[in-house]
Short mmCIF file of C-alpha atoms in Angstrom, two decimals:
data_model
loop_
_atom_site.label_atom_id
_atom_site.label_comp_id
_atom_site.label_asym_id
_atom_site.label_seq_id
_atom_site.Cartn_x
_atom_site.Cartn_y
_atom_site.Cartn_z
CA MET A 1 125.57 73.18 367.44
CA SER A 2 122.73 75.40 366.28
CA ILE A 3 120.16 77.01 368.57
CA ALA A 4 117.42 74.85 367.03
CA ALA A 5 119.48 71.70 367.49
CA THR A 6 120.15 72.59 371.14
CA ALA A 7 116.46 73.08 371.77
CA ARG A 8 115.67 69.70 370.16
CA THR A 9 118.29 67.85 372.21
CA ARG A 10 116.70 69.15 375.40
CA ARG A 11 113.11 68.31 374.40
CA PRO A 12 113.07 64.88 376.14
CA LEU A 13 113.82 66.60 379.45
CA VAL A 14 111.60 69.66 379.22
CA SER A 15 108.75 70.95 377.08
CA GLY A 16 106.64 74.01 376.43
CA LEU A 17 107.63 77.18 378.27
CA ALA A 18 110.06 75.27 380.44
CA GLY A 19 111.89 74.19 377.31
CA VAL A 20 112.25 77.78 376.18
CA ALA A 21 113.55 78.73 379.60
CA MET A 22 116.14 75.93 379.42
CA ALA A 23 117.21 77.18 375.98
CA CYS A 24 117.84 80.57 377.62
CA TRP A 25 120.04 78.94 380.23
CA ALA A 26 122.08 77.15 377.54
CA PHE A 27 123.37 80.40 375.95
CA THR A 28 124.67 82.46 378.87
CA ALA A 29 127.79 83.17 376.86
CA ALA A 30 125.86 85.48 374.53
CA PRO A 31 123.28 87.34 376.64
CA ALA A 32 122.01 89.70 373.91
CA ALA A 33 121.52 86.95 371.33
CA VAL A 34 119.93 84.67 373.90
CA ALA A 35 117.54 87.38 374.99
CA GLN A 36 116.55 88.02 371.38
CA VAL A 37 115.98 84.34 370.63
CA THR A 38 114.20 83.74 373.91
CA ALA A 39 111.80 86.66 373.47
CA PHE A 40 110.58 85.24 370.15
CA LYS A 41 110.42 81.67 371.44
CA MET A 42 108.69 82.64 374.66
CA ALA A 43 106.07 84.55 372.68
CA VAL A 44 105.53 81.60 370.34
CA ALA A 45 105.23 79.15 373.22
CA GLU A 46 102.82 81.37 375.14
CA THR A 47 100.63 82.08 372.11
CA ALA A 48 100.50 78.44 371.00
CA ALA A 49 99.98 77.01 374.47
CA SER A 50 96.17 76.91 374.22
CA ASP A 51 96.32 74.68 371.14
CA ASP A 52 98.01 71.32 371.78
CA MET A 53 98.72 70.66 368.12
CA LEU A 54 100.32 74.06 367.53
CA ALA A 55 102.27 73.85 370.76
CA ALA A 56 103.66 70.46 369.72
CA PHE A 57 104.41 71.66 366.18
CA TYR A 58 106.45 74.66 367.30
CA ARG A 59 108.17 72.69 370.03
CA GLU A 60 109.20 69.96 367.57
CA THR A 61 110.48 72.50 365.04
CA GLY A 62 112.60 74.27 367.64
CA TYR A 63 110.30 77.33 367.73
CA ARG A 64 111.61 78.43 364.37
CA PRO A 65 109.59 81.12 362.61
CA LEU A 66 107.31 79.75 359.91
CA TRP A 67 106.18 83.07 358.44
CA VAL A 68 107.99 86.07 359.91
CA GLY A 69 111.59 85.02 359.32
CA ALA A 70 113.85 87.10 357.13
CA ASP A 71 114.88 84.10 355.03
CA GLY A 72 113.49 83.53 351.55
CA ALA A 73 111.42 80.47 352.53
CA ALA A 74 109.46 82.34 355.22
CA ARG A 75 108.94 85.31 352.93
CA HIS A 76 107.69 83.06 350.15
CA ARG A 77 105.23 81.37 352.51
CA ARG A 78 103.71 84.59 353.80
CA GLU A 79 103.47 86.11 350.33
CA ALA A 80 101.72 82.96 349.09
CA LEU A 81 99.31 83.02 352.04
CA LEU A 82 98.47 86.70 351.62
CA SER A 83 97.86 86.24 347.90
CA ALA A 84 95.64 83.20 348.46
CA VAL A 85 93.63 84.79 351.25
CA ALA A 86 93.06 87.89 349.11
CA LEU A 87 90.99 85.63 346.81
CA ALA A 88 88.73 84.43 349.62
CA PRO A 89 85.77 86.55 348.39
CA VAL A 90 86.00 84.91 344.98
CA HIS A 91 85.46 81.52 346.65
CA GLY A 92 82.57 82.70 348.80
CA LEU A 93 84.58 82.30 352.01
CA PRO A 94 84.19 84.32 355.23
CA THR A 95 86.83 86.98 354.65
CA ALA A 96 86.65 88.35 358.20
CA ARG A 97 88.28 85.15 359.44
CA TYR A 98 91.46 86.03 357.58
CA ASP A 99 91.29 89.74 356.75
CA VAL A 100 94.20 90.56 354.43
CA GLU A 101 94.40 94.27 355.24
CA GLU A 102 94.31 93.55 358.96
CA LEU A 103 97.08 91.00 358.49
CA LYS A 104 99.24 93.52 356.66
CA SER A 105 98.69 96.10 359.41
CA ARG A 106 99.65 93.62 362.08
CA MET A 107 102.77 92.64 360.18
CA ALA A 108 103.82 96.26 359.89
CA ALA A 109 103.19 96.79 363.60
CA ALA A 110 105.16 93.71 364.70
CA THR A 111 108.46 95.49 365.41
CA THR A 112 109.59 93.51 368.45
CA ASP A 113 110.60 89.86 368.76
CA ARG A 114 107.70 89.13 371.08
CA ALA A 115 105.25 90.71 368.65
CA ARG A 116 106.72 88.69 365.78
CA GLY A 117 106.48 85.50 367.80
CA ARG A 118 102.79 86.11 368.52
CA LEU A 119 102.21 87.02 364.87
CA ASP A 120 103.87 83.85 363.60
CA VAL A 121 101.47 81.66 365.58
CA GLU A 122 98.50 83.74 364.53
CA LEU A 123 99.49 83.41 360.86
CA THR A 124 99.68 79.64 361.31
CA ARG A 125 96.18 79.65 362.77
CA ILE A 126 94.91 81.73 359.86
CA PHE A 127 96.60 79.40 357.38
CA LEU A 128 94.97 76.35 358.98
CA GLN A 129 91.54 77.98 359.05
CA PHE A 130 91.77 79.19 355.46
CA ALA A 131 93.13 75.87 354.22
CA HIS A 132 90.33 73.98 355.96
CA ASP A 133 87.62 76.31 354.65
CA LEU A 134 88.87 76.15 351.06
CA ASP A 135 89.64 72.44 351.11
CA THR A 136 86.59 70.92 352.83
CA GLY A 137 84.15 73.74 353.57
CA VAL A 138 83.25 76.44 356.05
CA VAL A 139 80.38 74.67 357.83
CA GLU A 140 79.80 71.21 359.28
CA PRO A 141 76.69 70.02 357.43
CA ARG A 142 75.51 67.49 360.02
CA LYS A 143 75.29 70.29 362.57
CA ILE A 144 73.06 72.26 360.22
CA ASP A 145 70.71 69.50 359.08
CA SER A 146 70.64 65.96 360.47
CA THR A 147 69.69 64.53 357.06
CA ILE A 148 72.96 65.69 355.47
CA VAL A 149 74.96 62.65 356.48
CA ARG A 150 77.78 63.01 353.99
CA ASP A 151 81.24 61.93 355.16
CA ILE A 152 83.59 64.83 354.48
CA PRO A 153 87.29 63.95 354.17
CA VAL A 154 88.68 66.60 356.54
CA ARG A 155 92.48 66.65 356.57
CA ASP A 156 94.29 66.47 359.90
CA ARG A 157 95.67 69.90 360.84
CA ARG A 158 99.18 68.65 361.57
CA GLU A 159 99.24 66.72 358.31
CA MET A 160 98.13 69.90 356.57
CA LEU A 161 101.00 71.87 358.10
CA ASP A 162 103.58 69.21 357.34
CA ALA A 163 102.37 68.90 353.75
CA PHE A 164 102.52 72.66 353.30
CA LEU A 165 106.10 72.84 354.60
CA ALA A 166 107.14 70.09 352.20
CA ALA A 167 105.48 71.69 349.16
CA GLU A 168 105.86 74.78 347.02
CA PRO A 169 103.59 77.24 348.90
CA VAL A 170 101.75 78.85 345.99
CA ARG A 171 101.01 75.54 344.34
CA PHE A 172 99.91 73.93 347.60
CA LEU A 173 97.40 76.67 348.37
CA ARG A 174 96.13 76.74 344.80
CA GLU A 175 95.51 72.98 344.83
CA LEU A 176 93.33 73.20 347.93
CA THR A 177 90.61 74.60 345.64
CA PRO A 178 88.23 71.91 344.36
CA ARG A 179 89.56 70.92 340.96
CA THR A 180 86.27 69.87 339.45
CA ALA A 181 84.95 71.46 336.27
CA GLU A 182 81.73 72.26 338.13
CA TYR A 183 83.52 74.33 340.78
CA GLY A 184 85.37 76.35 338.16
CA ARG A 185 82.12 77.09 336.34
CA LEU A 186 80.38 78.03 339.59
CA VAL A 187 83.10 80.58 340.36
CA LYS A 188 82.64 82.09 336.91
CA GLU A 189 78.85 82.30 337.33
CA LYS A 190 79.25 83.77 340.82
CA LEU A 191 81.33 86.62 339.44
CA ALA A 192 78.78 87.18 336.67
CA LEU A 193 75.92 87.38 339.18
CA GLU A 194 77.87 89.83 341.32
CA ALA A 195 78.28 92.02 338.25
CA VAL A 196 74.50 91.84 337.65
CA ILE A 197 73.84 92.86 341.25
CA ALA A 198 76.35 95.71 341.04
CA GLY A 199 74.50 96.91 337.94
CA GLY A 200 71.14 96.99 339.71
CA GLY A 201 69.85 93.48 339.01
CA TRP A 202 67.53 92.29 336.26
CA GLY A 203 65.15 95.23 336.40
CA PRO A 204 61.54 95.56 337.62
CA THR A 205 59.64 92.40 338.49
CA VAL A 206 56.69 91.15 336.44
CA PRO A 207 53.39 92.40 337.97
CA ALA A 208 51.20 89.46 336.97
CA THR A 209 50.29 85.90 337.93
CA ARG A 210 49.63 84.55 334.45
CA LEU A 211 50.63 85.64 330.95
CA GLU A 212 50.47 83.71 327.71
CA ARG A 213 50.84 84.06 323.98
CA GLY A 214 48.68 86.86 322.58
CA ASP A 215 48.69 88.95 325.78
CA SER A 216 49.92 92.54 325.81
CA GLY A 217 50.25 95.41 328.27
CA GLN A 218 52.67 96.63 330.93
CA ALA A 219 53.12 93.18 332.49
CA VAL A 220 54.20 91.74 329.13
CA LEU A 221 56.69 94.61 328.71
CA ALA A 222 58.09 93.89 332.17
CA LEU A 223 58.35 90.18 331.31
CA ARG A 224 60.06 91.01 328.01
CA ASP A 225 62.58 93.31 329.66
CA ARG A 226 63.38 90.94 332.50
CA LEU A 227 63.85 87.97 330.16
CA ARG A 228 66.20 90.11 328.07
CA GLU A 229 68.26 91.14 331.10
CA MET A 230 68.43 87.51 332.24
CA GLY A 231 69.81 86.47 328.86
CA TYR A 232 66.81 84.54 327.57
CA LEU A 233 65.74 87.07 324.96
CA GLY A 234 67.57 89.13 322.37
CA ARG A 235 66.86 92.73 321.46
CA THR A 236 63.20 93.27 320.63
CA ALA A 237 60.70 96.11 320.89
CA THR A 238 57.63 93.91 320.82
CA GLY A 239 54.79 94.71 323.18
CA LEU A 240 53.06 91.42 322.47
CA TYR A 241 53.55 88.03 324.09
CA ASP A 242 54.67 86.53 320.78
CA ALA A 243 56.48 83.40 319.65
CA GLU A 244 59.86 84.91 320.59
CA ILE A 245 58.81 85.63 324.18
CA GLU A 246 57.15 82.23 324.40
CA ALA A 247 60.42 80.57 323.38
CA ALA A 248 62.29 82.60 326.01
CA VAL A 249 59.78 81.53 328.67
CA ARG A 250 60.26 77.91 327.64
CA ALA A 251 64.03 78.24 328.01
CA ALA A 252 63.62 79.81 331.46
CA GLN A 253 61.18 77.09 332.52
CA SER A 254 63.68 74.44 331.50
CA ASP A 255 66.42 76.13 333.53
CA PHE A 256 64.11 76.34 336.56
CA GLY A 257 63.00 72.71 336.38
CA LEU A 258 59.39 73.64 335.62
CA THR A 259 56.88 72.20 333.16
CA VAL A 260 57.94 73.58 329.79
CA ASP A 261 54.75 74.88 328.21
CA GLY A 262 55.62 78.47 327.26
CA VAL A 263 52.92 79.86 329.56
CA ALA A 264 54.13 82.26 332.23
CA GLY A 265 51.97 81.00 335.07
CA GLU A 266 52.24 81.89 338.74
CA THR A 267 55.18 79.57 339.48
CA THR A 268 57.09 80.57 336.35
CA ILE A 269 56.66 84.28 337.06
CA ALA A 270 57.69 83.75 340.69
CA GLU A 271 60.92 82.12 339.51
CA ILE A 272 61.59 84.82 336.91
CA ASN A 273 61.01 87.47 339.61
CA ARG A 274 63.54 85.94 342.00
CA PRO A 275 66.25 88.57 342.59
CA ALA A 276 69.80 88.01 341.48
CA VAL A 277 71.01 88.02 345.08
CA ASP A 278 68.86 84.95 345.78
CA ARG A 279 70.49 83.17 342.86
CA LEU A 280 73.90 84.26 344.11
CA GLY A 281 73.13 82.69 347.48
CA ALA A 282 72.26 79.40 345.77
CA VAL A 283 75.55 79.48 343.84
CA ILE A 284 77.60 80.18 346.98
CA VAL A 285 75.90 77.24 348.71
CA ALA A 286 76.64 75.06 345.67
CA MET A 287 80.31 76.06 345.92
CA GLU A 288 80.35 75.12 349.58
CA ARG A 289 78.73 71.78 348.76
CA GLU A 290 81.33 71.16 346.05
CA ARG A 291 84.03 71.45 348.73
CA TRP A 292 82.46 68.52 350.58
CA PHE A 293 83.27 66.14 347.73
CA PRO A 294 86.50 64.49 346.63
CA ASP A 295 87.69 65.57 343.20
CA ASP A 296 87.23 62.03 341.88
CA LEU A 297 83.57 60.96 341.86
CA GLY A 298 84.35 57.80 339.89
CA LYS A 299 84.91 57.39 336.15
CA ARG A 300 81.45 55.86 336.06
CA HIS A 301 79.07 56.99 338.77
CA VAL A 302 75.39 57.54 339.49
CA TRP A 303 74.39 61.13 340.29
CA VAL A 304 70.99 61.64 341.94
CA ASN A 305 70.17 65.31 342.40
CA LEU A 306 67.25 65.27 344.84
CA THR A 307 66.04 68.78 343.99
CA ASP A 308 66.04 67.95 340.28
CA PHE A 309 64.08 64.70 340.75
CA ARG A 310 66.42 62.93 338.34
CA ALA A 311 69.00 60.16 338.41
CA ARG A 312 71.86 60.04 335.91
CA ILE A 313 74.64 57.66 334.99
CA VAL A 314 77.82 59.60 334.23
CA ASP A 315 80.70 58.05 332.27
CA GLU A 316 83.97 59.98 331.99
CA GLY A 317 82.13 63.22 332.77
CA GLU A 318 79.36 62.66 330.19
CA VAL A 319 75.75 61.84 331.09
CA THR A 320 75.02 58.54 329.32
CA PHE A 321 71.65 57.76 330.91
CA GLU A 322 69.00 59.85 332.63
CA THR A 323 65.63 59.12 334.21
CA ARG A 324 63.10 60.91 336.38
CA SER A 325 62.93 60.07 340.06
CA VAL A 326 60.67 60.34 343.09
CA ILE A 327 62.31 61.24 346.41
CA GLY A 328 61.26 61.27 350.05
CA LYS A 329 58.38 63.37 351.29
CA SER A 330 59.12 66.75 352.85
CA GLU A 331 58.31 65.50 356.36
CA ILE A 332 61.57 65.34 358.29
CA SER A 333 61.27 61.58 358.94
CA HIS A 334 60.86 60.80 355.22
CA ARG A 335 63.41 63.12 353.63
CA THR A 336 65.99 61.36 351.51
CA PRO A 337 69.40 61.87 353.13
CA GLU A 338 72.50 63.07 351.32
CA PHE A 339 75.44 60.71 351.19
CA SER A 340 77.66 58.74 348.83
CA ASP A 341 78.06 54.98 348.62
CA VAL A 342 78.63 52.23 346.07
CA ILE A 343 75.98 50.22 344.19
CA GLU A 344 77.08 46.61 344.68
CA HIS A 345 74.16 44.64 343.27
CA MET A 346 70.57 44.69 342.04
CA VAL A 347 67.72 42.44 343.08
CA ILE A 348 65.33 41.40 340.34
CA ASN A 349 61.81 40.41 341.46
CA PRO A 350 62.51 41.75 344.97
CA SER A 351 60.56 41.15 348.13
CA TRP A 352 59.72 44.19 350.20
CA TYR A 353 60.54 43.88 353.87
CA VAL A 354 58.43 46.62 355.39
CA PRO A 355 60.27 49.07 357.68
CA ARG A 356 59.17 48.92 361.30
CA SER A 357 57.98 52.53 361.28
CA ILE A 358 55.57 51.81 358.41
CA ILE A 359 54.33 48.60 360.04
CA VAL A 360 53.36 50.17 363.35
CA ASN A 361 52.31 53.61 362.13
CA GLU A 362 50.43 52.71 358.95
CA TYR A 363 49.63 49.00 358.78
CA LEU A 364 48.97 47.95 362.38
CA PRO A 365 45.99 50.34 362.83
CA VAL A 366 44.42 48.77 359.74
CA LEU A 367 45.13 45.20 360.92
CA ARG A 368 43.67 45.91 364.35
CA GLN A 369 40.38 46.78 362.66
CA ASN A 370 40.50 43.97 360.09
CA PRO A 371 43.09 41.19 360.46
CA HIS A 372 42.53 40.07 356.87
CA ALA A 373 43.26 43.49 355.39
CA LEU A 374 46.44 43.96 353.36
CA GLY A 375 46.13 40.40 352.12
CA TYR A 376 49.01 40.84 349.69
CA MET A 377 51.34 41.14 352.68
CA GLU A 378 52.83 38.23 354.59
CA ILE A 379 53.02 38.66 358.37
CA ILE A 380 56.12 36.84 359.63
CA ASP A 381 57.07 35.67 363.13
CA SER A 382 60.58 35.60 364.56
CA ARG A 383 61.20 32.14 363.07
CA GLY A 384 60.29 33.25 359.57
CA ARG A 385 56.89 31.53 359.56
CA VAL A 386 53.77 33.12 358.08
CA VAL A 387 51.36 34.07 360.86
CA ASN A 388 47.75 32.85 360.87
CA ARG A 389 45.64 36.01 360.81
CA GLY A 390 42.61 34.30 362.40
CA ARG A 391 43.59 35.28 365.95
CA GLY A 392 43.51 38.97 365.07
CA PHE A 393 45.85 41.75 366.11
CA SER A 394 43.70 43.99 368.34
CA GLN A 395 45.74 43.01 371.41
CA TYR A 396 48.93 44.59 370.03
CA THR A 397 50.25 48.14 370.27
CA ALA A 398 53.00 49.81 368.33
CA SER A 399 55.52 48.80 371.00
CA SER A 400 54.30 45.21 371.48
CA PHE A 401 53.62 44.09 367.89
CA PRO A 402 56.08 41.17 367.54
CA PHE A 403 55.91 40.49 363.82
CA SER A 404 57.59 41.67 360.65
CA MET A 405 55.89 42.05 357.27
CA ARG A 406 56.95 41.06 353.79
CA GLN A 407 55.45 41.67 350.38
CA PRO A 408 56.47 38.84 348.00
CA PRO A 409 57.66 39.56 344.46
CA SER A 410 54.94 40.73 342.11
CA PRO A 411 54.15 43.63 339.78
CA ARG A 412 52.23 45.18 342.71
CA ASN A 413 55.24 45.04 345.00
CA ALA A 414 56.03 48.46 346.50
CA LEU A 415 59.57 48.14 345.12
CA GLY A 416 58.33 47.21 341.68
CA LEU A 417 60.35 44.57 339.85
CA VAL A 418 63.94 45.63 340.58
CA LYS A 419 65.93 47.44 343.26
CA PHE A 420 69.51 48.72 343.23
CA MET A 421 71.41 48.20 346.45
CA PHE A 422 74.20 50.17 348.10
CA PRO A 423 73.90 48.75 351.64
CA ASN A 424 73.81 51.57 354.18
CA LYS A 425 72.56 52.19 357.68
CA TYR A 426 69.88 54.56 356.40
CA ASN A 427 68.15 51.75 354.45
CA ILE A 428 68.07 53.89 351.31
CA TYR A 429 68.24 52.46 347.79
CA LEU A 430 66.99 53.05 344.24
CA HIS A 431 64.04 51.03 342.99
CA ASP A 432 61.15 50.53 340.60
CA THR A 433 57.57 51.34 341.64
CA PRO A 434 54.05 50.45 340.51
CA SER A 435 52.99 54.08 341.10
CA LYS A 436 54.01 55.35 337.67
CA SER A 437 51.66 58.36 337.55
CA LEU A 438 53.75 60.27 340.11
CA PHE A 439 56.54 60.72 337.57
CA ASP A 440 54.32 63.10 335.61
CA ARG A 441 54.30 65.60 338.50
CA GLU A 442 56.53 68.67 338.46
CA GLU A 443 57.65 68.17 342.07
CA ARG A 444 58.09 64.54 343.02
CA ALA A 445 58.60 64.18 346.78
CA PHE A 446 56.28 61.30 347.68
CA SER A 447 58.31 58.33 348.99
CA HIS A 448 59.24 57.22 352.50
CA GLY A 449 62.87 58.10 351.74
CA CYS A 450 64.10 55.76 349.02
CA VAL A 451 64.51 56.96 345.43
CA ARG A 452 62.07 55.58 342.84
CA LEU A 453 63.09 55.50 339.18
CA SER A 454 60.84 56.12 336.22
CA ASP A 455 62.85 53.84 333.89
CA PRO A 456 64.32 51.18 336.20
CA PHE A 457 64.70 48.48 333.52
CA GLU A 458 66.69 50.78 331.25
CA PHE A 459 68.75 51.84 334.27
CA ALA A 460 69.49 48.15 334.92
CA TYR A 461 70.44 47.57 331.28
CA ALA A 462 72.91 50.48 331.46
CA LEU A 463 74.53 49.11 334.63
CA LEU A 464 74.73 45.58 333.20
CA ALA A 465 76.15 46.71 329.86
CA LEU A 466 79.72 46.48 331.20
CA GLN A 467 79.35 42.79 332.10
CA GLU A 468 76.71 41.29 329.80
CA ASP A 469 76.82 40.97 326.00
CA ASP A 470 73.03 41.26 325.94
CA PRO A 471 72.08 43.17 329.11
CA GLN A 472 68.43 43.52 328.17
CA GLY A 473 68.05 39.84 327.29
CA PHE A 474 69.82 38.79 330.49
CA PHE A 475 67.66 41.04 332.66
CA GLN A 476 64.41 39.96 331.04
CA SER A 477 65.27 36.26 331.34
CA VAL A 478 65.71 36.65 335.09
CA LEU A 479 62.62 38.84 335.38
CA ASN A 480 60.44 36.31 333.57
CA THR A 481 61.16 33.62 336.17
CA GLY A 482 59.24 35.62 338.77
CA VAL A 483 61.80 34.42 341.31
CA GLU A 484 63.78 36.78 343.48
CA ARG A 485 67.43 36.90 342.41
CA ARG A 486 70.45 38.96 343.37
CA VAL A 487 72.73 40.05 340.52
CA ASN A 488 76.11 41.41 341.56
CA LEU A 489 77.83 44.17 339.63
CA GLU A 490 81.27 42.96 338.64
CA THR A 491 82.47 46.55 338.94
CA PRO A 492 80.57 48.34 341.74
CA VAL A 493 79.44 51.84 340.80
CA PRO A 494 79.73 54.88 343.12
CA VAL A 495 76.40 56.58 343.77
CA HIS A 496 76.05 60.16 345.01
CA LEU A 497 72.79 61.39 346.49
CA VAL A 498 73.19 65.15 346.24
CA TYR A 499 71.14 68.28 346.76
CA ARG A 500 71.90 71.15 344.38
CA THR A 501 69.54 74.07 343.92
CA ALA A 502 72.04 75.69 341.54
CA TYR A 503 74.27 73.91 339.07
CA THR A 504 76.00 74.91 335.87
CA LYS A 505 75.48 73.96 332.26
CA PRO A 506 78.68 72.80 330.52
CA ARG A 507 78.32 75.44 327.80
CA GLY A 508 77.61 78.27 330.22
CA GLY A 509 74.73 79.46 332.34
CA LEU A 510 72.97 78.04 335.36
CA GLU A 511 70.03 75.86 336.20
CA TYR A 512 68.10 76.38 339.43
CA ARG A 513 65.82 74.16 341.45
CA ARG A 514 63.57 74.83 344.42
CA ASP A 515 64.82 74.17 347.93
CA VAL A 516 62.30 71.36 348.56
CA TYR A 517 63.65 70.41 352.01
CA GLY A 518 64.87 73.88 353.03
CA ARG A 519 68.41 72.61 353.42
CA ASP A 520 70.13 75.24 351.31
CA ALA A 521 68.44 78.04 353.24
CA LYS A 522 69.94 76.62 356.45
CA ILE A 523 73.39 76.32 354.88
CA LEU A 524 73.26 79.88 353.55
CA ASP A 525 72.25 81.18 356.99
CA ALA A 526 75.18 79.31 358.53
CA LEU A 527 77.60 80.66 355.93
CA ARG A 528 76.44 84.21 356.51
CA ALA A 529 76.70 83.72 360.28
CA ALA A 530 80.31 82.60 359.70
CA GLY A 531 80.99 85.84 357.83
CA VAL A 532 80.28 85.07 354.16
CA SER A 533 78.91 88.18 352.49
CA LEU A 534 76.35 88.47 349.71
CA PRO A 535 76.70 91.72 347.77
CA GLY A 536 73.29 93.35 347.54
CA ALA A 537 71.73 91.38 350.40
CA GLU A 538 70.38 93.12 353.44
CA SER A 539 72.28 92.37 356.59
#
């Protein structure tokens, strides 16, 4: 019977360090071999004792070495781990958590069985940390910002270990990397930005607050040179803000999510002057965010990038519909949260059931002064009856007001004429709005948290196209009744409310958006605190 088998047969009677001691007793016939085996096992048991999962794992595998054994399997595992960890900087991971050079030094110094036992457990810990960081992210977003409520599919550590042991090591570690096209492009752009930083950046900033076609002078030269270094302008010796520079400014404005007018105003110049290290930080955060998602977003899905103020329908990786959006105000209580769900149905000619916070904070003060104000609203009692306003509401406070409020279907309804539902505990959905003028703004953070759509009818037609021969005719026929009606989607559509201040263009290059809620700044701070480095950034 093998040593490992003997240890396993005794596990029901003893465990942990006691089990190792019993294994020592079982081999009195070969003192030297027993001492050698016991020294390694004792070191493993002692080192793993503070972690219940690791202690159980090593106990159940007979305290066999996972990494430091002389056999080919152990050697293959440690070589695969070292190679994978060496690429941690490429992925924007905290390299100090799993320092390759330090690992190599410790391996070289582990000349005794006890040292090798301790090292084996430590390598397992490093593997688990690295695998977790690469697979599902370095930080826990909910701990950084309470409005990032995304459910991240974190793999159980024991399942991770068991899966690794059953797989080819190199392939297993490689496949922990997000396999989305976006992640691959982000890595490429990260490396390009690091090269820019190593070369000194994009040159001097533009010393002006407004430049336009026909201008000249040193500020125009600085703008010309910086646009050229950023890749928006080809070789030119012009000293005049000409058509070529104007076109480059327009391209930059488009990439920054600004009004595209070709005029380098204060906001445009501020974005052009942003240093490359700032852009690198946004890319590293985007890579971290990409790790929070499953590889499969849905063959058809809705992608709402809050910072971009746009909603898109994506089919087989291609954007097939796009519309502008309005998101929640910047106040913490109104910020649109980040999460994923599934659109199950739409409601045409919807009623608006007013959230309690809006009733008591915004409407009740008005009703206390004038009970007949807000006449387009129904005030409803607990039995669903419309309340007679004649008695007034001055006797009620925010805590004692016993009624709910409903706005019936109409073109003036706060939800407009259609809403798209993915039932969730945050009471967030996509909807129409009568406030169309807000869609002309550059930044569109005005709602109480839900996402308003500029082209909600067309959005509805696109969703209905998979189940109706004439989606527009069907939708309009329901709309024209003026009666509230729920329309189920035969195939529910995943919806992802995301927050990306940096994202790639399929043909190369990046687009950037402003950090409207300050979330990415918090994530970057947390990543740097964990040990992620930004070349060129001050410590």
